[in-house]
CSV table of C-alpha atoms in Angstrom, one decimal:
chain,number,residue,atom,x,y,z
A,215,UNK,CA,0.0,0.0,0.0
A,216,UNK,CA,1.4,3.1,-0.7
A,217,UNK,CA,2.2,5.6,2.0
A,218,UNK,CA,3.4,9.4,2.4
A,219,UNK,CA,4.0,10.2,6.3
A,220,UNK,CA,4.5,13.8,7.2
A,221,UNK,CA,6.1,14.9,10.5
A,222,UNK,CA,5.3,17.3,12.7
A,223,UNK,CA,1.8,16.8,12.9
A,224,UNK,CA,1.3,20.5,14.3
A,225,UNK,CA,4.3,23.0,15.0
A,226,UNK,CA,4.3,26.4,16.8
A,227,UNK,CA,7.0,29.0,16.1
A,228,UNK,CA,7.8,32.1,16.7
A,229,UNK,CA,7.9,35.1,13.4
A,230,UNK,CA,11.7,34.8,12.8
A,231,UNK,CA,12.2,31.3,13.3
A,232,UNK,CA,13.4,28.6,10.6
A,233,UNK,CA,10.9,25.8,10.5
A,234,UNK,CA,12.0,22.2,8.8
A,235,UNK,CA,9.2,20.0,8.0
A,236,UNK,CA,9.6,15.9,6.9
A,237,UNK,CA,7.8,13.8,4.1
A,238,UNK,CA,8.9,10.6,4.1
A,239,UNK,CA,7.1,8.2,1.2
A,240,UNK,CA,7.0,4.2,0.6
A,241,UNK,CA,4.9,4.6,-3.2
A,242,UNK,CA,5.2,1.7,-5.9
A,243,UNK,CA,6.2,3.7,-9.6
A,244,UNK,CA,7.0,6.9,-7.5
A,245,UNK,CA,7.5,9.6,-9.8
A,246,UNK,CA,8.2,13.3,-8.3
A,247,UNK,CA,7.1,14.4,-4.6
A,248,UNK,CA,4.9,17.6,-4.4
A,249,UNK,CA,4.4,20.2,-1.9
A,250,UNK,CA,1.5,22.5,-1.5
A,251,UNK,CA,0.3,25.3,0.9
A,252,UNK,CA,-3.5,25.0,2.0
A,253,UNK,CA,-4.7,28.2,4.3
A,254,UNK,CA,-8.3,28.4,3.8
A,255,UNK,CA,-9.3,26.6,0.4
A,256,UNK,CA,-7.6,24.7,-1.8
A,257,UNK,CA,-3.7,23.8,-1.6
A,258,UNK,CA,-1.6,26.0,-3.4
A,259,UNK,CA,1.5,24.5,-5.4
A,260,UNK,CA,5.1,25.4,-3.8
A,261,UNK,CA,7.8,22.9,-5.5
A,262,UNK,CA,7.6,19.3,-7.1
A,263,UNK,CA,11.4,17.8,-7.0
A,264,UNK,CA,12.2,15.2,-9.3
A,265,UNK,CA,15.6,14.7,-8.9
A,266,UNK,CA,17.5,13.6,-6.0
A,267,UNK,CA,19.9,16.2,-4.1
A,268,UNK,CA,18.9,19.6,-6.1
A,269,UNK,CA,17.6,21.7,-4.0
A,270,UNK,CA,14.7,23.7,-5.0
A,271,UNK,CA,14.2,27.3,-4.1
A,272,UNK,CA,11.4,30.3,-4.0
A,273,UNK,CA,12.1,33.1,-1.5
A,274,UNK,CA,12.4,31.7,2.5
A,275,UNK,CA,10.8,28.2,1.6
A,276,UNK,CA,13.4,25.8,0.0
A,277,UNK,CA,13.1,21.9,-0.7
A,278,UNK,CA,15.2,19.0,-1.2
A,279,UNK,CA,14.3,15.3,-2.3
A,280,UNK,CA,16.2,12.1,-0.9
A,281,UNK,CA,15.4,8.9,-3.2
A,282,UNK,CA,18.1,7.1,-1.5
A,283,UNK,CA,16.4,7.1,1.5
A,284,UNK,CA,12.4,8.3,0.5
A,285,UNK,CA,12.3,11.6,1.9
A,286,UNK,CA,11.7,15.1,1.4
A,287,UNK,CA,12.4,18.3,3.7
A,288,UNK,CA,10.7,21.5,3.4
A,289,UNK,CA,12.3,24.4,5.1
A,290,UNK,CA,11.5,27.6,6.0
A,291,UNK,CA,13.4,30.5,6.7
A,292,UNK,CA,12.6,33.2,8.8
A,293,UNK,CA,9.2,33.0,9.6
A,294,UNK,CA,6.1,34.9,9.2
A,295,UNK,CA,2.9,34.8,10.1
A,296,UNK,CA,1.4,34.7,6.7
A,297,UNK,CA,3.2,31.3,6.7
A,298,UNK,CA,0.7,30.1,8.8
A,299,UNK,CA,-1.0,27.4,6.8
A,300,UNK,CA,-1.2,23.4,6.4
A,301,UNK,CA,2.0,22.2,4.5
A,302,UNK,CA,0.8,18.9,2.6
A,303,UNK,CA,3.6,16.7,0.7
A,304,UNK,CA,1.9,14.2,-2.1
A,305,UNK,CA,3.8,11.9,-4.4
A,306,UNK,CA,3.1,11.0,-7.9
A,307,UNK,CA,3.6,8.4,-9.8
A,308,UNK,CA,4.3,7.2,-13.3
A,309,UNK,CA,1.4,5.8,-15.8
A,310,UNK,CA,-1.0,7.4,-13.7
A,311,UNK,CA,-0.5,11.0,-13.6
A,312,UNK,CA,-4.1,11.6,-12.2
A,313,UNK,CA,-2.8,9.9,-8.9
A,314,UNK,CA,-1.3,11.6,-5.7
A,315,UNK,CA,-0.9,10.0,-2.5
A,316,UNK,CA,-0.7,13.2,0.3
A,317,UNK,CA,0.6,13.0,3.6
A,318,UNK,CA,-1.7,13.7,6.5
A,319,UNK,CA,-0.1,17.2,6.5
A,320,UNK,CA,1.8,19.7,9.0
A,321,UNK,CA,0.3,22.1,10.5
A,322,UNK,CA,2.2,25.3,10.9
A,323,UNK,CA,1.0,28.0,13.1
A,324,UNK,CA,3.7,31.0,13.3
A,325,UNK,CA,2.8,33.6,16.2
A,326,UNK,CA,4.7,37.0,16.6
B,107,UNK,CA,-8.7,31.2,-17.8
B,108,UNK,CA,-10.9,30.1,-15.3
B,109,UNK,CA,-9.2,27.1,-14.2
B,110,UNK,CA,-10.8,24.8,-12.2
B,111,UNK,CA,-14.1,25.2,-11.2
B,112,UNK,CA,-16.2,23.5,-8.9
B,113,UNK,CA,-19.4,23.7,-8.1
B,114,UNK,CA,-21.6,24.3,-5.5
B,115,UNK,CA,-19.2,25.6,-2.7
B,116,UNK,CA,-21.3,24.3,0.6
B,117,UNK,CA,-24.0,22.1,0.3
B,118,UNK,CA,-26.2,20.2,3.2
B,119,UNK,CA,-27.9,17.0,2.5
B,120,UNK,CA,-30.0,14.5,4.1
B,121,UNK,CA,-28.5,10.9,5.0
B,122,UNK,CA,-30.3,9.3,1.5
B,123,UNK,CA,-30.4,11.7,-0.5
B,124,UNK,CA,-28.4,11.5,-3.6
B,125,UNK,CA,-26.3,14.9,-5.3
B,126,UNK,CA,-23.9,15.5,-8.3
B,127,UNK,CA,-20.7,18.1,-7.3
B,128,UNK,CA,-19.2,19.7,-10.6
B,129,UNK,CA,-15.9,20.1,-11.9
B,130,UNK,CA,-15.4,21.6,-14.9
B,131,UNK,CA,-11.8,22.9,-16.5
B,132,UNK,CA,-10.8,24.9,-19.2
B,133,UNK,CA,-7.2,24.3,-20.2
B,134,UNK,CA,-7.6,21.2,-21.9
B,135,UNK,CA,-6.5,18.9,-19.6
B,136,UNK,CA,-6.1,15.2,-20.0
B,137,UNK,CA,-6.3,14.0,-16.4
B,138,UNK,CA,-8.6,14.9,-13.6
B,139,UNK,CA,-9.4,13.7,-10.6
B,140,UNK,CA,-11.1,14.0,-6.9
B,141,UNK,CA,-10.3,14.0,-3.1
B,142,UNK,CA,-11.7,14.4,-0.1
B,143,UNK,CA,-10.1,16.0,2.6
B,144,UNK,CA,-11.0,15.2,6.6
B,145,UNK,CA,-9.3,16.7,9.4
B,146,UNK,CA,-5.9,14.6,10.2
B,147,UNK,CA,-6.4,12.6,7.2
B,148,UNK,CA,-4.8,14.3,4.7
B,149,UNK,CA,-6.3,14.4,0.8
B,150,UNK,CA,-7.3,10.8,-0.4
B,151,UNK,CA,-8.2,10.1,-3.7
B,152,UNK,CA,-11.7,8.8,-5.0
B,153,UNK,CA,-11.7,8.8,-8.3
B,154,UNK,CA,-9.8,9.6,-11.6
B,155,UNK,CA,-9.7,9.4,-15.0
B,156,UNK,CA,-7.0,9.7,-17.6
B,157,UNK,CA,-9.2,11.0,-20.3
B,158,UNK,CA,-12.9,11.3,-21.3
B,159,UNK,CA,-14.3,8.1,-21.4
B,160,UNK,CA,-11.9,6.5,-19.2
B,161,UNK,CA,-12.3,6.3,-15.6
B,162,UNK,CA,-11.0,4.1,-12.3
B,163,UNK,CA,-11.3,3.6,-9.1
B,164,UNK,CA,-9.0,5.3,-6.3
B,165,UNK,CA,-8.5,4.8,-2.3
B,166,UNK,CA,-11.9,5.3,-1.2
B,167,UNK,CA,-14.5,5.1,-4.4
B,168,UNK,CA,-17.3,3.5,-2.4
B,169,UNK,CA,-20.5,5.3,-2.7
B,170,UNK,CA,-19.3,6.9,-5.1
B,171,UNK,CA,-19.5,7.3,-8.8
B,172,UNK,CA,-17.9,9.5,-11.8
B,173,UNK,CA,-18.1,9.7,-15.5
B,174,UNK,CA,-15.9,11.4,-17.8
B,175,UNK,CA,-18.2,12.1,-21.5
B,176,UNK,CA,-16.0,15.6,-22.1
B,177,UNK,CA,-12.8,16.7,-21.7
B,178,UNK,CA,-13.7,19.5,-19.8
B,179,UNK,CA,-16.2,18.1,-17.6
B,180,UNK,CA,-15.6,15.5,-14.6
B,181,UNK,CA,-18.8,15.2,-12.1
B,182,UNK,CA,-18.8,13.2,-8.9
B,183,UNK,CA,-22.1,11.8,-7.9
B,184,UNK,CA,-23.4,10.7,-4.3
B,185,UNK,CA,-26.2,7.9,-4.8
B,186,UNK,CA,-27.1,7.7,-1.0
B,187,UNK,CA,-25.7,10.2,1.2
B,188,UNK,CA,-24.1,8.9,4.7
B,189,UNK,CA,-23.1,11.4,7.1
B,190,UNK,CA,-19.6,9.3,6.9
B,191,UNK,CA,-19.5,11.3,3.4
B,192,UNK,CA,-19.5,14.3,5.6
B,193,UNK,CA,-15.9,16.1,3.9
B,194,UNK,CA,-14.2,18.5,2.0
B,195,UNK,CA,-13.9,18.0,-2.0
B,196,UNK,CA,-11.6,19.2,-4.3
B,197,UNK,CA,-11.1,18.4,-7.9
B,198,UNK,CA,-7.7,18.2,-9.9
B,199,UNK,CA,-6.5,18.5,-13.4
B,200,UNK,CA,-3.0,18.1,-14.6
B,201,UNK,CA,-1.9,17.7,-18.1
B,202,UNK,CA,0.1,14.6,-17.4
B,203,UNK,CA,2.0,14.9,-13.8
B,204,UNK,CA,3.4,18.5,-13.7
B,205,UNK,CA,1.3,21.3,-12.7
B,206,UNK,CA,-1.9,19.7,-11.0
B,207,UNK,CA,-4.4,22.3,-10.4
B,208,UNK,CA,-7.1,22.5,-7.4
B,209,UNK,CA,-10.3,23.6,-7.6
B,210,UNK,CA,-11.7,25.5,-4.6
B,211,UNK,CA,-13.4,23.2,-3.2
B,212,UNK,CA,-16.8,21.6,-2.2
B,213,UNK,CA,-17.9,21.6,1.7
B,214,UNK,CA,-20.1,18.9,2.5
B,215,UNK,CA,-22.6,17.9,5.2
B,216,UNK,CA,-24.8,14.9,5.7
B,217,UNK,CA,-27.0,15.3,8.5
């Protein structure tokens, strides 16, 4: 059965702080891992990564994919509160593009 | 460019009653597909299909059903409510694994 775990569950952190969150992924034909932002509707797209080792960046948030070892890391650099949001992971996987397979998700709350 | 659009945005039923929610997209995209969302479950998939006509069955398709007759067009009907049906929907397009785009979402509730 495939399987995406993400870890935290829930984190609380201070505006300023550097936040790392884990997606680890056991998926049959895995393809590419995604990550998205959800705040109130639907999840926004942030980075899909490919490729094992290159990280990918877009302002404070950066990501990086293991294959080696099935795992992804999002960080993010000094905090703010508009960060505030649930961080989902999802993998995809090949000959089935309409597939993803999320994570349960991290919820990050960033207080001032 | 409307994207993806789903339709309605909140809806109540009664446990029995049956619905269609609506997904429609307008960038010509091959795939399309639908989750439901519950708090500390993450997004699971229902259904999918790779292209009109062609549909299958993902991790949690029961009660449940879909048909694809347009390219555009992707509807998810309930038969018989339940209130275990009680959940968030979204729909998704992608054009073959990069770039999968959300609607914003159905909010459901089965009393």
């Amino acid at each position: 059965e495939d399987k995406v775990v993400q870890s935290p569950l829930s984190l609380v952190v201070h505006e300023g702080d550097t936040v790392t969150l884990n997606c680890s992924y056991e998926v049959t034909n895995f393809r590419s891992l995604l990550w998205y932002k959800q705040e109130k509707k639907a999840p926004t797209f942030l980075f899909m990564l490919t490729s094992s080792g290159i990280e990918k960046k877009s302002g404070r948030l950066s990501s990086i994919l293991d294959k080696k070892e099935l795992f992804s890391i999002l960080n993010i650099t000094a905090t703010q509160t508009g960060d505030s949001a649930i961080y989902l992971c999802a993998a995809t996987h090949t000959g089935t593009a309409s597939k993803l397979t999320f994570g349960t998700g991290t919820r990050l709350q960033v207080t001032l | 460019n409307a994207g993806v659009t789903q339709t309605p945005k909140f809806q109540v039923l009664k446990t029995g009653q049956s619905m269609t929610l609506q997904c429609a997209q307008d960038m010509n995209h091959e795939y399309m597909s639908w989750y439901r969302q519950d708090p500390g479950m993450g997004l699971r998939l229902i259904h999918y299909s790779v292209g009109a006509g062609i549909t299958d069955q993902g991790e949690v398709p029961n009660g449940y059903n879909v048909s694809r007759s347009t390219t555009e067009d992707f509807p998810l009907r309930l038969l018989s409510a339940a209130p275990s049906q009680t959940s968030v929907y979204f729909c998704a397009s992608t054009t073959g694994g990069y770039g999968y785009t959300f609607g914003s979402g159905t909010r459901l509730t089965v009393v």
